[in-house]
mmCIF file of C-alpha atoms in Angstrom:
data_model
loop_
_atom_site.group_PDB
_atom_site.id
_atom_site.type_symbol
_atom_site.label_atom_id
_atom_site.label_comp_id
_atom_site.label_asym_id
_atom_site.label_seq_id
_atom_site.Cartn_x
_atom_site.Cartn_y
_atom_site.Cartn_z
ATOM 1 C CA PRO Y 10 119.096 56.454 277.627
ATOM 2 C CA GLY Y 11 115.831 54.814 277.607
ATOM 3 C CA THR Y 12 114.567 58.165 275.803
ATOM 4 C CA PRO Y 13 114.052 58.904 272.637
ATOM 5 C CA LEU Y 14 116.845 61.118 271.382
ATOM 6 C CA PHE Y 15 116.300 62.901 268.099
ATOM 7 C CA ASP Y 16 118.775 64.969 265.875
ATOM 8 C CA PRO Y 17 116.723 66.660 263.110
ATOM 9 C CA MET Y 18 120.280 68.732 261.652
ATOM 10 C CA CYS Y 19 122.228 65.907 262.650
ATOM 11 C CA GLY Y 20 125.202 66.937 259.555
ATOM 12 C CA SER Y 21 127.794 64.394 260.053
ATOM 13 C CA GLY Y 22 126.017 62.258 263.416
ATOM 14 C CA THR Y 23 128.411 63.783 265.897
ATOM 15 C CA PHE Y 24 125.570 63.926 268.328
ATOM 16 C CA LEU Y 25 123.686 60.892 267.417
ATOM 17 C CA THR Y 26 127.624 58.599 267.635
ATOM 18 C CA GLU Y 27 127.534 59.873 271.093
ATOM 19 C CA ALA Y 28 123.393 59.232 272.379
ATOM 20 C CA ALA Y 29 124.585 55.792 270.673
ATOM 21 C CA GLN Y 30 127.803 55.082 272.879
ATOM 22 C CA MET Y 31 125.521 56.450 276.324
ATOM 23 C CA ALA Y 32 122.780 54.274 275.124
ATOM 24 C CA LEU Y 33 125.039 51.114 274.979
ATOM 25 C CA ASN Y 34 127.277 51.913 277.635
ATOM 26 C CA ILE Y 35 130.521 52.175 275.737
ATOM 27 C CA ALA Y 36 132.913 54.214 277.310
ATOM 28 C CA PRO Y 37 134.613 57.254 275.788
ATOM 29 C CA GLY Y 38 137.905 56.069 274.175
ATOM 30 C CA SER Y 39 137.079 52.169 274.251
ATOM 31 C CA GLY Y 40 138.421 51.674 270.829
ATOM 32 C CA GLY Y 41 141.936 52.557 271.871
ATOM 33 C CA ARG Y 42 142.123 55.919 272.072
ATOM 34 C CA ALA Y 43 145.408 57.173 274.319
ATOM 35 C CA PHE Y 44 144.319 59.713 276.978
ATOM 36 C CA GLY Y 45 146.926 62.492 278.063
ATOM 37 C CA PHE Y 46 146.806 61.049 281.868
ATOM 38 C CA GLN Y 47 148.971 58.142 280.557
ATOM 39 C CA ARG Y 48 152.099 59.560 280.327
ATOM 40 C CA LEU Y 49 151.513 60.932 283.983
ATOM 41 C CA ARG Y 50 154.172 59.417 286.439
ATOM 42 C CA ASN Y 51 152.487 57.886 288.504
ATOM 43 C CA PHE Y 52 149.784 56.260 286.167
ATOM 44 C CA ARG Y 53 149.279 52.782 286.925
ATOM 45 C CA LEU Y 54 148.686 50.749 283.158
ATOM 46 C CA GLU Y 55 147.214 47.135 285.123
ATOM 47 C CA THR Y 56 144.230 49.670 286.790
ATOM 48 C CA TRP Y 57 143.879 51.257 283.634
ATOM 49 C CA LYS Y 58 143.968 47.768 282.069
ATOM 50 C CA GLU Y 59 141.385 46.400 284.476
ATOM 51 C CA LEU Y 60 139.301 49.436 284.431
ATOM 52 C CA LEU Y 61 139.100 49.191 280.567
ATOM 53 C CA ASP Y 62 138.619 45.267 281.130
ATOM 54 C CA ALA Y 63 135.366 46.048 283.172
ATOM 55 C CA ALA Y 64 134.335 48.503 280.819
ATOM 56 C CA GLN Y 65 134.742 46.383 277.970
ATOM 57 C CA ASP Y 66 132.494 43.915 280.009
ATOM 58 C CA ALA Y 67 129.744 46.293 280.234
ATOM 59 C CA GLU Y 68 128.879 47.417 276.970
ATOM 60 C CA LYS Y 69 125.948 46.227 275.057
ATOM 61 C CA PRO Y 70 125.552 44.968 271.490
ATOM 62 C CA ALA Y 71 124.359 47.580 268.952
ATOM 63 C CA GLN Y 72 120.735 47.565 269.106
ATOM 64 C CA PRO Y 73 117.455 49.649 268.136
ATOM 65 C CA ALA Y 74 117.848 52.646 271.024
ATOM 66 C CA GLN Y 75 115.572 55.169 270.035
ATOM 67 C CA ILE Y 76 117.825 57.167 268.665
ATOM 68 C CA TYR Y 77 116.683 59.343 265.537
ATOM 69 C CA GLY Y 78 118.570 61.719 262.588
ATOM 70 C CA SER Y 79 117.653 63.527 259.715
ATOM 71 C CA ASP Y 80 118.945 66.204 257.890
ATOM 72 C CA ILE Y 81 117.826 68.069 254.501
ATOM 73 C CA SER Y 82 120.345 67.532 253.079
ATOM 74 C CA PRO Y 83 121.281 63.767 251.420
ATOM 75 C CA VAL Y 84 125.040 63.884 251.055
ATOM 76 C CA ALA Y 85 124.509 64.692 255.243
ATOM 77 C CA VAL Y 86 122.977 61.853 256.049
ATOM 78 C CA ARG Y 87 125.109 59.471 253.801
ATOM 79 C CA ALA Y 88 127.847 61.126 255.946
ATOM 80 C CA ALA Y 89 126.158 59.992 259.202
ATOM 81 C CA LEU Y 90 125.299 56.842 258.311
ATOM 82 C CA ALA Y 91 128.721 56.077 257.181
ATOM 83 C CA ASN Y 92 130.277 57.117 260.163
ATOM 84 C CA LEU Y 93 127.651 55.500 262.132
ATOM 85 C CA ASP Y 94 128.823 52.312 260.400
ATOM 86 C CA ARG Y 95 132.306 52.869 260.616
ATOM 87 C CA ALA Y 96 131.513 53.174 264.423
ATOM 88 C CA GLY Y 97 130.023 49.869 264.392
ATOM 89 C CA LEU Y 98 126.668 52.051 265.677
ATOM 90 C CA LEU Y 99 124.168 51.657 262.948
ATOM 91 C CA PRO Y 100 121.992 49.479 263.993
ATOM 92 C CA ALA Y 101 121.157 51.467 267.541
ATOM 93 C CA VAL Y 102 120.038 54.764 265.008
ATOM 94 C CA GLU Y 103 117.095 55.417 262.335
ATOM 95 C CA LEU Y 104 118.249 58.346 260.065
ATOM 96 C CA ARG Y 105 116.290 59.650 257.565
ATOM 97 C CA SER Y 106 116.379 62.721 255.130
ATOM 98 C CA GLY Y 107 113.654 65.793 255.875
ATOM 99 C CA ASP Y 108 113.484 69.093 256.754
ATOM 100 C CA ILE Y 109 112.560 69.725 260.580
ATOM 101 C CA LEU Y 110 109.915 72.298 259.121
ATOM 102 C CA GLU Y 111 108.175 69.472 257.402
ATOM 103 C CA ILE Y 112 108.982 66.317 259.477
ATOM 104 C CA ASP Y 113 106.760 64.314 261.828
ATOM 105 C CA ALA Y 114 108.375 63.853 265.629
ATOM 106 C CA PRO Y 115 109.451 60.331 265.751
ATOM 107 C CA ALA Y 116 107.964 59.517 269.422
ATOM 108 C CA PRO Y 117 105.180 60.796 271.089
ATOM 109 C CA ALA Y 118 107.731 62.839 273.648
ATOM 110 C CA GLY Y 119 111.745 62.731 273.963
ATOM 111 C CA VAL Y 120 114.820 65.149 273.463
ATOM 112 C CA LEU Y 121 115.541 66.647 270.554
ATOM 113 C CA ILE Y 122 118.808 68.193 270.043
ATOM 114 C CA ALA Y 123 120.115 70.207 267.199
ATOM 115 C CA ASN Y 124 123.110 72.916 266.091
ATOM 116 C CA LEU Y 125 120.944 75.528 265.018
ATOM 117 C CA PRO Y 126 122.788 76.639 261.374
ATOM 118 C CA TYR Y 127 124.393 80.306 261.779
ATOM 119 C CA GLY Y 128 124.890 81.666 258.982
ATOM 120 C CA GLU Y 129 128.205 80.960 258.572
ATOM 121 C CA ARG Y 130 127.972 77.799 256.083
ATOM 122 C CA LEU Y 131 124.541 76.637 255.790
ATOM 123 C CA SER Y 132 122.762 80.292 255.322
ATOM 124 C CA ASP Y 133 123.167 83.575 254.870
ATOM 125 C CA GLN Y 134 121.483 86.387 257.549
ATOM 126 C CA GLU Y 135 118.346 87.023 255.686
ATOM 127 C CA GLU Y 136 117.173 83.220 255.402
ATOM 128 C CA LEU Y 137 118.109 82.490 259.416
ATOM 129 C CA ALA Y 138 115.803 85.349 260.315
ATOM 130 C CA THR Y 139 113.099 83.753 258.173
ATOM 131 C CA PHE Y 140 113.566 80.560 258.924
ATOM 132 C CA TYR Y 141 114.229 80.805 263.090
ATOM 133 C CA PRO Y 142 110.428 82.106 263.312
ATOM 134 C CA GLN Y 143 109.466 79.439 261.400
ATOM 135 C CA LEU Y 144 111.221 76.007 263.471
ATOM 136 C CA GLY Y 145 109.637 77.693 266.815
ATOM 137 C CA ALA Y 146 106.383 77.430 264.400
ATOM 138 C CA ALA Y 147 107.380 73.765 264.041
ATOM 139 C CA LEU Y 148 108.341 72.571 267.372
ATOM 140 C CA LYS Y 149 105.488 74.159 268.884
ATOM 141 C CA ARG Y 150 103.061 72.185 265.941
ATOM 142 C CA LYS Y 151 105.457 69.091 265.902
ATOM 143 C CA PHE Y 152 107.405 68.518 268.948
ATOM 144 C CA ALA Y 153 105.110 69.275 272.142
ATOM 145 C CA GLY Y 154 105.764 67.328 274.536
ATOM 146 C CA TRP Y 155 109.276 67.424 273.569
ATOM 147 C CA THR Y 156 112.072 68.625 275.525
ATOM 148 C CA CYS Y 157 114.521 70.495 272.860
ATOM 149 C CA HIS Y 158 117.805 71.857 273.003
ATOM 150 C CA LEU Y 159 119.327 74.262 270.429
ATOM 151 C CA LEU Y 160 122.706 75.434 270.125
ATOM 152 C CA THR Y 161 123.017 78.675 268.637
ATOM 153 C CA ALA Y 162 126.463 80.826 268.248
ATOM 154 C CA ASP Y 163 123.733 83.844 267.787
ATOM 155 C CA LEU Y 164 121.872 84.120 270.846
ATOM 156 C CA ARG Y 165 119.422 86.980 269.186
ATOM 157 C CA ARG Y 166 118.238 84.685 267.207
ATOM 158 C CA PRO Y 167 116.660 81.930 268.993
ATOM 159 C CA LYS Y 168 113.870 85.051 270.355
ATOM 160 C CA LEU Y 169 112.638 84.931 267.125
ATOM 161 C CA MET Y 170 111.457 81.369 267.796
ATOM 162 C CA ARG Y 171 108.867 82.851 270.288
ATOM 163 C CA LEU Y 172 109.640 79.987 272.738
ATOM 164 C CA ALA Y 173 109.820 79.583 276.117
ATOM 165 C CA PRO Y 174 113.216 78.872 277.461
ATOM 166 C CA GLY Y 175 112.966 75.494 280.568
#
């Protein structure tokens, strides 16, 4: 919380939702989710209710939180908007359509997190071999000063970006 966060390949908005919940101090499961430990023999319902009440009292109202998302797919952006709206988190996040290779950073510095395409669903292997070096160049050019966390299933591809791991 307090540090700009940007997911430039937000898809349905999972990272954005989690970040907004953290920024607004919304506890996991506060929406009525049941946890397995509630079935344990020594589970104390009264203590659990006290903890839930304290967590709900600490929640902040949905407000702008320096959380940004984009996706090259307008369909994905619409899905993220719908998911954030259903969660009551839409005011905390700014969303737009855009290609990571062309968009500008939404703030001078922050944390960028992305689940990179890996060829199973989004692209073929040749496209990815072209995309990763372009991504590295775009990050160097437009996201200097940002800390980037890039998730990938293929550990060989990030080397094509020619970025120094931190």
